[in-house]
Amino acid sequence: MFVAENFIKFLKKKKINFFTGVPDSVLKNFSTCIEKNKEHIIAANEGSAVALGIGYHLATKKIPLVYMQNAGLGNAINPLVSIAHKKVYSIPILLLIGWRGYPKVGDEPQHQVKGKITTKLLKNLNIEYCTVKNTQDFKNLDKLILLSRKKNQPVACLIPPNSMQIKKKKNIK
């Protein structure tokens, strides 16, 4: 398990400061932490979020973070393939995907089906990915961010359920 605030600090050290996407219960702690960020836009759908991320990159040359649940990956396919793909316009994007239907974790039937094919979809899209369950996994994410920057291509970070927590505030008496 890891702390959402520390994850965001890690991203900001990697110069990832723009966030857009569609809220997801797996990523609720992340969403809570970024909701007041001035460079944060909640999108109407995942395809629009990818488009916003592409526009941000074209305007700034920086890597955007686009967040969604894995069920929304299907909605994001068109802009990922027709615009962001390394063989089209080569747009670096970090996809942060809440992994509903994560293997060996009980979930609703529709999430179980999508959970089984999430990594296959990413492979078919030629999007390299890692799974982040704890702070040790930040090393793999760091490598992916470097790859995205170097090769100008989308990469993905999968977050299993209950992996991200919020810092507990101390009671002041």
PDB file of N, CA, C and O in Angstrom, residues 24-66:
ATOM      1  N   ASP A  24     -12.873   7.687 -10.422  1.00  0.00           N
ATOM      2  CA  ASP A  24     -13.064   6.248 -10.261  1.00  0.00           C
ATOM      3  C   ASP A  24     -12.920   5.920  -8.783  1.00  0.00           C
ATOM      4  O   ASP A  24     -12.074   6.503  -8.104  1.00  0.00           O
ATOM      5  N   SER A  25     -13.718   4.995  -8.276  1.00  0.00           N
ATOM      6  CA  SER A  25     -13.656   4.670  -6.848  1.00  0.00           C
ATOM      7  C   SER A  25     -12.304   4.072  -6.446  1.00  0.00           C
ATOM      8  O   SER A  25     -11.833   4.305  -5.337  1.00  0.00           O
ATOM      9  N   VAL A  26     -11.639   3.329  -7.330  1.00  0.00           N
ATOM     10  CA  VAL A  26     -10.315   2.777  -7.007  1.00  0.00           C
ATOM     11  C   VAL A  26      -9.298   3.908  -6.823  1.00  0.00           C
ATOM     12  O   VAL A  26      -8.385   3.811  -6.014  1.00  0.00           O
ATOM     13  N   LEU A  27      -9.496   5.005  -7.551  1.00  0.00           N
ATOM     14  CA  LEU A  27      -8.577   6.146  -7.500  1.00  0.00           C
ATOM     15  C   LEU A  27      -9.120   7.298  -6.657  1.00  0.00           C
ATOM     16  O   LEU A  27      -8.640   8.426  -6.766  1.00  0.00           O
ATOM     17  N   LYS A  28     -10.123   7.040  -5.808  1.00  0.00           N
ATOM     18  CA  LYS A  28     -10.779   8.121  -5.063  1.00  0.00           C
ATOM     19  C   LYS A  28      -9.800   8.900  -4.182  1.00  0.00           C
ATOM     20  O   LYS A  28      -9.924  10.123  -4.054  1.00  0.00           O
ATOM     21  N   ASN A  29      -8.827   8.242  -3.588  1.00  0.00           N
ATOM     22  CA  ASN A  29      -7.870   8.957  -2.742  1.00  0.00           C
ATOM     23  C   ASN A  29      -6.968   9.866  -3.576  1.00  0.00           C
ATOM     24  O   ASN A  29      -6.623  10.971  -3.152  1.00  0.00           O
ATOM     25  N   PHE A  30      -6.620   9.437  -4.759  1.00  0.00           N
ATOM     26  CA  PHE A  30      -5.862  10.276  -5.683  1.00  0.00           C
ATOM     27  C   PHE A  30      -6.699  11.499  -6.059  1.00  0.00           C
ATOM     28  O   PHE A  30      -6.238  12.629  -5.996  1.00  0.00           O
ATOM     29  N   SER A  31      -7.950  11.260  -6.439  1.00  0.00           N
ATOM     30  CA  SER A  31      -8.843  12.351  -6.837  1.00  0.00           C
ATOM     31  C   SER A  31      -9.035  13.358  -5.709  1.00  0.00           C
ATOM     32  O   SER A  31      -9.042  14.565  -5.948  1.00  0.00           O
ATOM     33  N   THR A  32      -9.168  12.877  -4.488  1.00  0.00           N
ATOM     34  CA  THR A  32      -9.327  13.761  -3.334  1.00  0.00           C
ATOM     35  C   THR A  32      -8.112  14.682  -3.194  1.00  0.00           C
ATOM     36  O   THR A  32      -8.255  15.868  -2.915  1.00  0.00           O
ATOM     37  N   CYS A  33      -6.944  14.154  -3.424  1.00  0.00           N
ATOM     38  CA  CYS A  33      -5.709  14.932  -3.259  1.00  0.00           C
ATOM     39  C   CYS A  33      -5.478  15.952  -4.380  1.00  0.00           C
ATOM     40  O   CYS A  33      -4.817  16.959  -4.148  1.00  0.00           O
ATOM     41  N   ILE A  34      -5.994  15.694  -5.561  1.00  0.00           N
ATOM     42  CA  ILE A  34      -5.732  16.624  -6.673  1.00  0.00           C
ATOM     43  C   ILE A  34      -6.894  17.558  -6.963  1.00  0.00           C
ATOM     44  O   ILE A  34      -6.766  18.447  -7.803  1.00  0.00           O
ATOM     45  N   GLU A  35      -8.017  17.403  -6.260  1.00  0.00           N
ATOM     46  CA  GLU A  35      -9.205  18.180  -6.624  1.00  0.00           C
ATOM     47  C   GLU A  35      -8.999  19.687  -6.538  1.00  0.00           C
ATOM     48  O   GLU A  35      -9.660  20.436  -7.249  1.00  0.00           O
ATOM     49  N   LYS A  36      -8.081  20.154  -5.711  1.00  0.00           N
ATOM     50  CA  LYS A  36      -7.833  21.595  -5.601  1.00  0.00           C
ATOM     51  C   LYS A  36      -6.629  22.053  -6.419  1.00  0.00           C
ATOM     52  O   LYS A  36      -6.277  23.216  -6.413  1.00  0.00           O
ATOM     53  N   ASN A  37      -6.011  21.132  -7.144  1.00  0.00           N
ATOM     54  CA  ASN A  37      -4.869  21.474  -7.988  1.00  0.00           C
ATOM     55  C   ASN A  37      -5.350  22.379  -9.113  1.00  0.00           C
ATOM     56  O   ASN A  37      -6.336  22.075  -9.784  1.00  0.00           O
ATOM     57  N   LYS A  38      -4.652  23.494  -9.323  1.00  0.00           N
ATOM     58  CA  LYS A  38      -5.108  24.433 -10.356  1.00  0.00           C
ATOM     59  C   LYS A  38      -4.945  23.873 -11.769  1.00  0.00           C
ATOM     60  O   LYS A  38      -5.582  24.344 -12.695  1.00  0.00           O
ATOM     61  N   GLU A  39      -4.109  22.862 -11.941  1.00  0.00           N
ATOM     62  CA  GLU A  39      -3.938  22.229 -13.249  1.00  0.00           C
ATOM     63  C   GLU A  39      -4.610  20.861 -13.233  1.00  0.00           C
ATOM     64  O   GLU A  39      -3.984  19.837 -13.453  1.00  0.00           O
ATOM     65  N   HIS A  40      -5.925  20.868 -12.965  1.00  0.00           N
ATOM     66  CA  HIS A  40      -6.716  19.639 -12.904  1.00  0.00           C
ATOM     67  C   HIS A  40      -8.063  19.896 -13.572  1.00  0.00           C
ATOM     68  O   HIS A  40      -8.755  20.849 -13.233  1.00  0.00           O
ATOM     69  N   ILE A  41      -8.415  19.044 -14.522  1.00  0.00           N
ATOM     70  CA  ILE A  41      -9.695  19.161 -15.214  1.00  0.00           C
ATOM     71  C   ILE A  41     -10.385  17.805 -15.182  1.00  0.00           C
ATOM     72  O   ILE A  41      -9.833  16.803 -15.663  1.00  0.00           O
ATOM     73  N   ILE A  42     -11.601  17.767 -14.633  1.00  0.00           N
ATOM     74  CA  ILE A  42     -12.403  16.547 -14.695  1.00  0.00           C
ATOM     75  C   ILE A  42     -13.044  16.526 -16.076  1.00  0.00           C
ATOM     76  O   ILE A  42     -13.667  17.500 -16.500  1.00  0.00           O
ATOM     77  N   ALA A  43     -12.876  15.428 -16.779  1.00  0.00           N
ATOM     78  CA  ALA A  43     -13.376  15.310 -18.152  1.00  0.00           C
ATOM     79  C   ALA A  43     -14.747  14.635 -18.184  1.00  0.00           C
ATOM     80  O   ALA A  43     -15.118  13.899 -17.258  1.00  0.00           O
ATOM     81  N   ALA A  44     -15.460  14.860 -19.264  1.00  0.00           N
ATOM     82  CA  ALA A  44     -16.775  14.247 -19.456  1.00  0.00           C
ATOM     83  C   ALA A  44     -16.654  12.743 -19.710  1.00  0.00           C
ATOM     84  O   ALA A  44     -17.528  11.977 -19.328  1.00  0.00           O
ATOM     85  N   ASN A  45     -15.575  12.336 -20.372  1.00  0.00           N
ATOM     86  CA  ASN A  45     -15.341  10.909 -20.623  1.00  0.00           C
ATOM     87  C   ASN A  45     -13.834  10.707 -20.869  1.00  0.00           C
ATOM     88  O   ASN A  45     -13.083  11.673 -20.987  1.00  0.00           O
ATOM     89  N   GLU A  46     -13.428   9.462 -20.951  1.00  0.00           N
ATOM     90  CA  GLU A  46     -12.008   9.131 -21.041  1.00  0.00           C
ATOM     91  C   GLU A  46     -11.369   9.591 -22.347  1.00  0.00           C
ATOM     92  O   GLU A  46     -10.218  10.029 -22.363  1.00  0.00           O
ATOM     93  N   GLY A  47     -12.090   9.499 -23.449  1.00  0.00           N
ATOM     94  CA  GLY A  47     -11.568   9.977 -24.728  1.00  0.00           C
ATOM     95  C   GLY A  47     -11.303  11.475 -24.685  1.00  0.00           C
ATOM     96  O   GLY A  47     -10.280  11.954 -25.179  1.00  0.00           O
ATOM     97  N   SER A  48     -12.212  12.218 -24.058  1.00  0.00           N
ATOM     98  CA  SER A  48     -12.017  13.661 -23.885  1.00  0.00           C
ATOM     99  C   SER A  48     -10.829  13.952 -22.979  1.00  0.00           C
ATOM    100  O   SER A  48     -10.090  14.907 -23.217  1.00  0.00           O
ATOM    101  N   ALA A  49     -10.641  13.135 -21.961  1.00  0.00           N
ATOM    102  CA  ALA A  49      -9.500  13.321 -21.060  1.00  0.00           C
ATOM    103  C   ALA A  49      -8.185  13.132 -21.815  1.00  0.00           C
ATOM    104  O   ALA A  49      -7.242  13.921 -21.643  1.00  0.00           O
ATOM    105  N   VAL A  50      -8.112  12.104 -22.667  1.00  0.00           N
ATOM    106  CA  VAL A  50      -6.906  11.888 -23.471  1.00  0.00           C
ATOM    107  C   VAL A  50      -6.698  13.083 -24.399  1.00  0.00           C
ATOM    108  O   VAL A  50      -5.580  13.589 -24.541  1.00  0.00           O
ATOM    109  N   ALA A  51      -7.774  13.584 -25.003  1.00  0.00           N
ATOM    110  CA  ALA A  51      -7.668  14.747 -25.889  1.00  0.00           C
ATOM    111  C   ALA A  51      -7.167  15.976 -25.131  1.00  0.00           C
ATOM    112  O   ALA A  51      -6.316  16.726 -25.632  1.00  0.00           O
ATOM    113  N   LEU A  52      -7.661  16.188 -23.915  1.00  0.00           N
ATOM    114  CA  LEU A  52      -7.173  17.305 -23.090  1.00  0.00           C
ATOM    115  C   LEU A  52      -5.686  17.136 -22.789  1.00  0.00           C
ATOM    116  O   LEU A  52      -4.916  18.098 -22.840  1.00  0.00           O
ATOM    117  N   GLY A  53      -5.281  15.907 -22.466  1.00  0.00           N
ATOM    118  CA  GLY A  53      -3.873  15.630 -22.203  1.00  0.00           C
ATOM    119  C   GLY A  53      -3.008  15.891 -23.420  1.00  0.00           C
ATOM    120  O   GLY A  53      -1.910  16.452 -23.321  1.00  0.00           O
ATOM    121  N   ILE A  54      -3.502  15.517 -24.594  1.00  0.00           N
ATOM    122  CA  ILE A  54      -2.770  15.761 -25.836  1.00  0.00           C
ATOM    123  C   ILE A  54      -2.609  17.261 -26.058  1.00  0.00           C
ATOM    124  O   ILE A  54      -1.516  17.743 -26.374  1.00  0.00           O
ATOM    125  N   GLY A  55      -3.690  18.010 -25.881  1.00  0.00           N
ATOM    126  CA  GLY A  55      -3.631  19.466 -26.036  1.00  0.00           C
ATOM    127  C   GLY A  55      -2.658  20.100 -25.058  1.00  0.00           C
ATOM    128  O   GLY A  55      -1.886  20.994 -25.431  1.00  0.00           O
ATOM    129  N   TYR A  56      -2.672  19.618 -23.821  1.00  0.00           N
ATOM    130  CA  TYR A  56      -1.739  20.125 -22.816  1.00  0.00           C
ATOM    131  C   TYR A  56      -0.295  19.882 -23.266  1.00  0.00           C
ATOM    132  O   TYR A  56       0.546  20.772 -23.197  1.00  0.00           O
ATOM    133  N   HIS A  57      -0.014  18.669 -23.743  1.00  0.00           N
ATOM    134  CA  HIS A  57       1.352  18.366 -24.194  1.00  0.00           C
ATOM    135  C   HIS A  57       1.757  19.244 -25.375  1.00  0.00           C
ATOM    136  O   HIS A  57       2.877  19.752 -25.422  1.00  0.00           O
ATOM    137  N   LEU A  58       0.865  19.401 -26.339  1.00  0.00           N
ATOM    138  CA  LEU A  58       1.192  20.212 -27.510  1.00  0.00           C
ATOM    139  C   LEU A  58       1.467  21.668 -27.122  1.00  0.00           C
ATOM    140  O   LEU A  58       2.313  22.314 -27.740  1.00  0.00           O
ATOM    141  N   ALA A  59       0.778  22.161 -26.102  1.00  0.00           N
ATOM    142  CA  ALA A  59       0.962  23.549 -25.669  1.00  0.00           C
ATOM    143  C   ALA A  59       2.201  23.746 -24.802  1.00  0.00           C
ATOM    144  O   ALA A  59       2.804  24.815 -24.814  1.00  0.00           O
ATOM    145  N   THR A  60       2.590  22.707 -24.053  1.00  0.00           N
ATOM    146  CA  THR A  60       3.659  22.875 -23.049  1.00  0.00           C
ATOM    147  C   THR A  60       4.875  21.990 -23.258  1.00  0.00           C
ATOM    148  O   THR A  60       5.905  22.209 -22.628  1.00  0.00           O
ATOM    149  N   LYS A  61       4.739  20.931 -24.039  1.00  0.00           N
ATOM    150  CA  LYS A  61       5.768  19.893 -24.232  1.00  0.00           C
ATOM    151  C   LYS A  61       5.995  19.070 -22.956  1.00  0.00           C
ATOM    152  O   LYS A  61       6.989  18.369 -22.831  1.00  0.00           O
ATOM    153  N   LYS A  62       5.063  19.144 -22.006  1.00  0.00           N
ATOM    154  CA  LYS A  62       5.152  18.375 -20.760  1.00  0.00           C
ATOM    155  C   LYS A  62       4.248  17.147 -20.837  1.00  0.00           C
ATOM    156  O   LYS A  62       3.305  17.102 -21.625  1.00  0.00           O
ATOM    157  N   ILE A  63       4.534  16.161 -19.982  1.00  0.00           N
ATOM    158  CA  ILE A  63       3.731  14.936 -19.934  1.00  0.00           C
ATOM    159  C   ILE A  63       2.502  15.158 -19.046  1.00  0.00           C
ATOM    160  O   ILE A  63       2.641  15.519 -17.876  1.00  0.00           O
ATOM    161  N   PRO A  64       1.308  14.910 -19.581  1.00  0.00           N
ATOM    162  CA  PRO A  64       0.102  14.981 -18.762  1.00  0.00           C
ATOM    163  C   PRO A  64      -0.182  13.624 -18.112  1.00  0.00           C
ATOM    164  O   PRO A  64       0.266  12.587 -18.598  1.00  0.00           O
ATOM    165  N   LEU A  65      -0.939  13.646 -17.022  1.00  0.00           N
ATOM    166  CA  LEU A  65      -1.441  12.419 -16.423  1.00  0.00           C
ATOM    167  C   LEU A  65      -2.940  12.369 -16.714  1.00  0.00           C
ATOM    168  O   LEU A  65      -3.658  13.321 -16.440  1.00  0.00           O
ATOM    169  N   VAL A  66      -3.383  11.263 -17.295  1.00  0.00           N
ATOM    170  CA  VAL A  66      -4.797  11.054 -17.602  1.00  0.00           C
ATOM    171  C   VAL A  66      -5.264   9.861 -16.764  1.00  0.00           C
ATOM    172  O   VAL A  66      -4.718   8.768 -16.886  1.00  0.00           O
TER     173      VAL A  66
END
